[in-house]
Structures are given as C-alpha cells and as structure tokens.
Amino acid sequence: NAGVTQTPKFRILKIGQSMTLQCAQDMNHNYMYWYRQDPGMGLKLIYYSVGAGITDKGEVPNGYNVSRSTTEDFPLRLELAAPSQTSVYFCASRPGTGNQPQHFGDGTRLSIL
Amino acid sequence: AQSVTQPDIHITVSEGASLELRCNYSYGATPYLFWYVQSPGQGLQLLLKYFSGDTLVQGIKGFEAEFKRSQSSFNLRKPSVHWSDAAEYFCAVDDKIIFGKGTRLHILP
C-alpha cells in the first residue's frame, strides 16, 4: 500500500547544481501536485498536473520544471540550484477535483549550500 | 482571489482541555474545505473535509469542524486533546488546494 512515494528523503546540493526530485503514486490518480514548505509559510504550490502530458504553473514556479509522461510519475527538476530553494518539498495526488482530498508523500528535505 | 487565513501561529493547551483552531477563507462560491494534520517529518494527513450538506463534519481522531458561511469560517474543534495531538494543522480550500500557513499545537502535560 505505497500511496505517494518521494525520493530522495534528504539531499544537499551545491549552488548551481541540478537535480530531480522523484514522485510516484500507485493509486491511478489523475491530479498531482508539487509544494514547497518553508517555516511559518505553509505550503506553496509550485506546479500541478491534471493528467499525463498536462502540467501547469502554481504560485511559485520559477526555478523549477516538471513533466508528466505517465499517470504514475511527476518529477520535479531544479536546473540551477539556489539557496532560496532550500526547503521541504511535498508531492501530493488526488483522484480528481472538488471534494477529493489529497494524498501526500513524506517529503524531500533539500538544502542548497 | 482565493485565500486561507489561520490567525493563530501557535496554540498551547493542556492535555484534556478542549481545542478550537480557527480558519477563515476567501472564496467566490461555496468552497470545498479541508483540514490536514502534519506530524514532524511527515507529510500531511487528511482529518476531515466539507463540500456540502451538514455544516458540522466529523473527522478522524475525534476532530470535528463547522462550516459557517456567514463568517467564512471552518474552525476545527476537539473536546479533549491528547498529547499525541501535538502537531501542525493546516486548513485548505478548493481545487488547487490553497493552504493556510498552519497552526502549531502544543500540549501541556
């Protein structure tokens, strides 16, 4: 009963490096989301996807890219890591819109030094 | 624009005392509303949701919330808190799930 799986759990990057945060869900959910969580700021939506091949920007997309080639996977790419991207990143999925709650992964803690 | 406000950043209550966490929203139509709980180092877990019908909704772990349209509020309540309820609580609204900034609950023994 995996749900939403995020890898890695922790990562330290140097400024300017790139990396991909992985997110996979096995619930056949159409909607997937990426959030970042900073202390005292709640969750901010980075990107979301309503289905394979469809992605859209959220509130804070700058510095990130996503793709959705399959229903299961929704990776988040950082091309040129900056200290401002130090955060905890959460991936979530839900079957559809409206009254459907989200299912969250356990997060990826990312530090940019 | 849609928004969610949780006025209290931190709340401290004694074990066994009652609890109310406040949530106010701004939304043009009848919203879908959610409360999530986050334990340290974990993702968010759904406590309860409201989308229509009875304005008092029951959730897991003994929590309930009441939707009050006139006050644009969806406050979370629990009659008697347990030490294990210490966590951060997030109110959220609608499709793209706009989150409040969270309320951290501390429990005194």
Coordinates of C-alpha atoms in Angstrom, one line a residue:
Chain A
N1 CA 0.0 0.0 0.0
A2 CA 2.6 2.5 -1.1
G3 CA 0.5 5.6 -1.9
V4 CA 2.7 8.5 -2.8
T5 CA 6.4 7.8 -2.7
Q6 CA 9.1 10.6 -2.8
T7 CA 12.8 10.1 -3.3
P8 CA 15.2 11.0 -2.0
K9 CA 14.2 11.9 1.5
F10 CA 17.2 14.2 2.1
R11 CA 19.7 15.9 -0.3
I12 CA 22.3 18.5 -0.1
L13 CA 23.3 20.4 -3.2
K14 CA 25.8 23.0 -4.1
I15 CA 24.7 26.2 -5.7
G16 CA 24.3 25.8 -9.4
Q17 CA 23.9 22.0 -9.4
S18 CA 20.8 20.4 -10.8
M19 CA 18.7 17.5 -9.6
T20 CA 15.4 15.8 -10.0
L21 CA 13.0 15.1 -7.1
Q22 CA 11.1 12.0 -7.8
C23 CA 7.4 11.4 -7.1
A24 CA 5.4 8.3 -7.9
Q25 CA 1.9 7.3 -6.9
D26 CA 0.2 3.9 -7.4
M27 CA -3.4 4.9 -6.9
N28 CA -4.1 5.8 -10.5
H29 CA -4.8 9.4 -9.5
N30 CA -5.1 11.9 -12.3
Y31 CA -4.1 15.0 -10.4
M32 CA -0.6 15.5 -9.0
Y33 CA 1.0 18.5 -7.2
W34 CA 4.3 19.7 -6.0
Y35 CA 4.5 22.0 -3.0
R36 CA 7.4 23.6 -1.0
Q37 CA 7.1 24.2 2.7
D38 CA 9.1 26.8 4.4
P39 CA 8.9 27.5 8.1
G40 CA 5.9 29.6 9.1
M41 CA 4.7 29.9 5.4
G42 CA 2.5 26.8 5.0
L43 CA 2.6 25.1 1.6
K44 CA 3.1 26.9 -1.6
L45 CA 2.1 25.3 -4.9
I46 CA 4.9 25.0 -7.4
Y47 CA 3.4 23.0 -10.3
Y48 CA 0.5 20.7 -10.8
S49 CA -0.8 18.3 -13.4
V50 CA -4.3 17.2 -14.2
G51 CA -3.2 14.2 -16.2
A52 CA -0.4 12.7 -18.3
G53 CA 1.0 15.2 -20.7
I54 CA -0.6 18.2 -18.9
T55 CA 1.2 20.5 -16.5
D56 CA 0.6 24.0 -15.2
K57 CA 2.3 26.5 -13.0
G58 CA 1.3 27.1 -9.5
E59 CA 2.1 30.1 -7.2
V60 CA 5.9 29.7 -7.1
P61 CA 7.1 28.0 -10.3
N62 CA 10.3 30.0 -11.0
G63 CA 13.5 27.9 -10.9
Y64 CA 11.6 24.6 -11.4
N65 CA 10.4 22.4 -14.2
V66 CA 8.1 19.4 -14.3
S67 CA 7.0 16.7 -16.7
R68 CA 4.2 14.2 -16.6
S69 CA 4.8 11.4 -19.2
T70 CA 2.9 8.8 -17.2
T71 CA 0.0 8.9 -14.8
E72 CA 2.2 7.5 -12.0
D73 CA 5.2 9.8 -12.1
F74 CA 5.6 13.5 -11.6
P75 CA 9.3 14.5 -11.3
L76 CA 10.3 18.0 -10.2
R77 CA 13.5 19.4 -11.8
L78 CA 15.8 22.0 -10.3
E79 CA 18.2 23.2 -13.1
L80 CA 20.4 25.7 -11.3
A81 CA 20.0 25.3 -7.5
A82 CA 19.9 28.5 -5.5
P83 CA 19.9 28.9 -1.7
S84 CA 16.4 30.2 -1.9
Q85 CA 15.3 26.7 -2.9
T86 CA 16.3 25.3 0.4
S87 CA 13.0 23.8 1.6
V88 CA 11.0 20.7 2.2
Y89 CA 9.2 19.6 -0.9
F90 CA 6.0 17.6 -0.9
C91 CA 4.3 15.8 -3.7
A92 CA 0.6 15.0 -3.5
S93 CA -2.0 13.3 -5.6
R94 CA -5.8 13.1 -5.8
P95 CA -8.3 11.3 -8.0
G96 CA -10.0 14.5 -9.3
T97 CA -11.0 17.9 -8.3
G98 CA -13.6 19.3 -5.9
N99 CA -14.2 17.3 -2.8
Q100 CA -11.4 14.9 -3.3
P101 CA -8.7 15.2 -0.6
Q102 CA -5.0 14.9 -1.4
H103 CA -2.7 12.1 -0.5
F104 CA 0.8 13.3 0.5
G105 CA 4.2 11.8 0.3
D106 CA 6.6 12.1 3.3
G107 CA 8.6 14.9 1.7
T108 CA 12.1 15.6 0.5
R109 CA 14.3 17.9 2.6
L110 CA 16.6 19.8 0.3
S111 CA 19.4 22.0 1.4
I112 CA 21.4 24.2 -1.1
L113 CA 24.8 25.3 0.2
Chain B
A1 CA -8.5 35.8 -5.1
Q2 CA -8.8 32.6 -3.0
S3 CA -7.0 32.7 0.3
V4 CA -7.0 30.9 3.6
T5 CA -6.1 32.6 6.9
Q6 CA -5.2 30.8 10.1
P7 CA -4.9 33.6 12.6
D8 CA -3.0 31.6 15.3
I9 CA 0.6 30.5 14.5
H10 CA 0.9 28.7 17.8
I11 CA -1.6 27.4 20.3
T12 CA -0.9 25.8 23.6
V13 CA -3.5 23.8 25.6
S14 CA -3.4 21.4 28.5
E15 CA -4.0 17.7 27.9
G16 CA -7.6 17.0 28.4
A17 CA -8.7 20.6 27.6
S18 CA -10.9 21.5 24.6
L19 CA -9.4 22.9 21.4
E20 CA -10.5 25.2 18.7
L21 CA -8.3 26.1 15.7
R22 CA -9.5 29.0 13.6
C23 CA -9.7 29.1 9.8
N24 CA -11.1 31.8 7.6
Y25 CA -11.3 31.7 3.9
S26 CA -11.9 34.0 1.0
Y27 CA -13.7 32.4 -2.0
G28 CA -16.3 33.4 -4.5
A29 CA -18.5 30.4 -4.3
T30 CA -19.2 27.6 -1.9
P31 CA -15.8 26.2 -1.2
Y32 CA -14.5 22.7 -0.6
L33 CA -12.7 22.8 2.7
F34 CA -10.2 20.6 4.3
W35 CA -8.2 20.2 7.5
Y36 CA -4.9 18.4 7.4
V37 CA -2.5 17.4 10.2
Q38 CA 1.2 17.2 9.9
S39 CA 3.4 15.4 12.4
P40 CA 7.1 16.2 12.5
G41 CA 9.0 14.8 9.5
Q42 CA 5.8 13.6 7.9
G43 CA 3.5 14.5 5.1
L44 CA 0.0 15.8 5.6
Q45 CA -2.8 13.6 6.6
L46 CA -6.5 14.5 6.0
L47 CA -8.5 15.0 9.2
L48 CA -11.8 15.9 7.6
K49 CA -13.5 17.7 4.7
Y50 CA -16.6 19.6 3.8
F51 CA -18.2 20.0 0.4
S52 CA -21.9 20.1 1.0
G53 CA -24.7 19.1 3.3
D54 CA -24.4 19.1 7.1
T55 CA -22.2 22.0 8.2
L56 CA -20.8 20.1 11.1
V57 CA -18.4 17.4 9.8
Q58 CA -16.8 14.7 11.8
G59 CA -13.3 13.6 11.1
I60 CA -10.7 11.1 12.3
K61 CA -9.1 11.2 15.8
G62 CA -12.1 12.8 17.4
F63 CA -11.9 16.1 15.5
E64 CA -14.8 18.0 14.1
A65 CA -15.2 21.2 12.1
E66 CA -18.1 23.5 11.5
F67 CA -18.6 25.4 8.2
K68 CA -20.2 28.9 8.8
R69 CA -20.9 30.6 5.6
S70 CA -21.8 33.9 7.2
Q71 CA -18.4 34.1 8.9
S72 CA -16.4 32.5 6.1
S73 CA -15.0 30.2 8.7
F74 CA -14.2 26.5 9.1
N75 CA -12.9 26.1 12.6
L76 CA -11.6 22.8 13.9
R77 CA -12.5 21.5 17.3
K78 CA -11.8 18.7 19.7
P79 CA -13.5 18.3 23.1
S80 CA -10.4 16.8 24.8
V81 CA -6.9 16.9 23.4
H82 CA -4.3 14.1 23.9
W83 CA -0.6 14.6 24.0
S84 CA -0.4 12.8 20.6
D85 CA -2.4 15.7 19.0
A86 CA 0.7 17.9 19.2
A87 CA 1.3 18.7 15.5
E88 CA 0.8 21.3 12.9
Y89 CA -2.6 21.8 11.5
F90 CA -3.4 23.2 8.1
C91 CA -6.7 24.5 6.7
A92 CA -7.1 24.3 2.9
V93 CA -9.6 25.3 0.3
D94 CA -10.7 24.0 -3.1
D95 CA -9.3 22.6 -6.3
K96 CA -5.7 23.7 -6.3
I97 CA -5.7 23.3 -2.6
I98 CA -4.8 26.7 -1.2
F99 CA -3.3 26.2 2.2
G100 CA -3.3 28.4 5.3
K101 CA 0.1 29.0 6.9
G102 CA -0.7 26.5 9.6
T103 CA -1.2 26.4 13.4
R104 CA 1.3 24.6 15.6
L105 CA -0.4 22.9 18.5
H106 CA 1.5 22.4 21.7
I107 CA 0.1 20.2 24.5
L108 CA 1.0 20.8 28.2
P109 CA 1.1 17.6 30.3

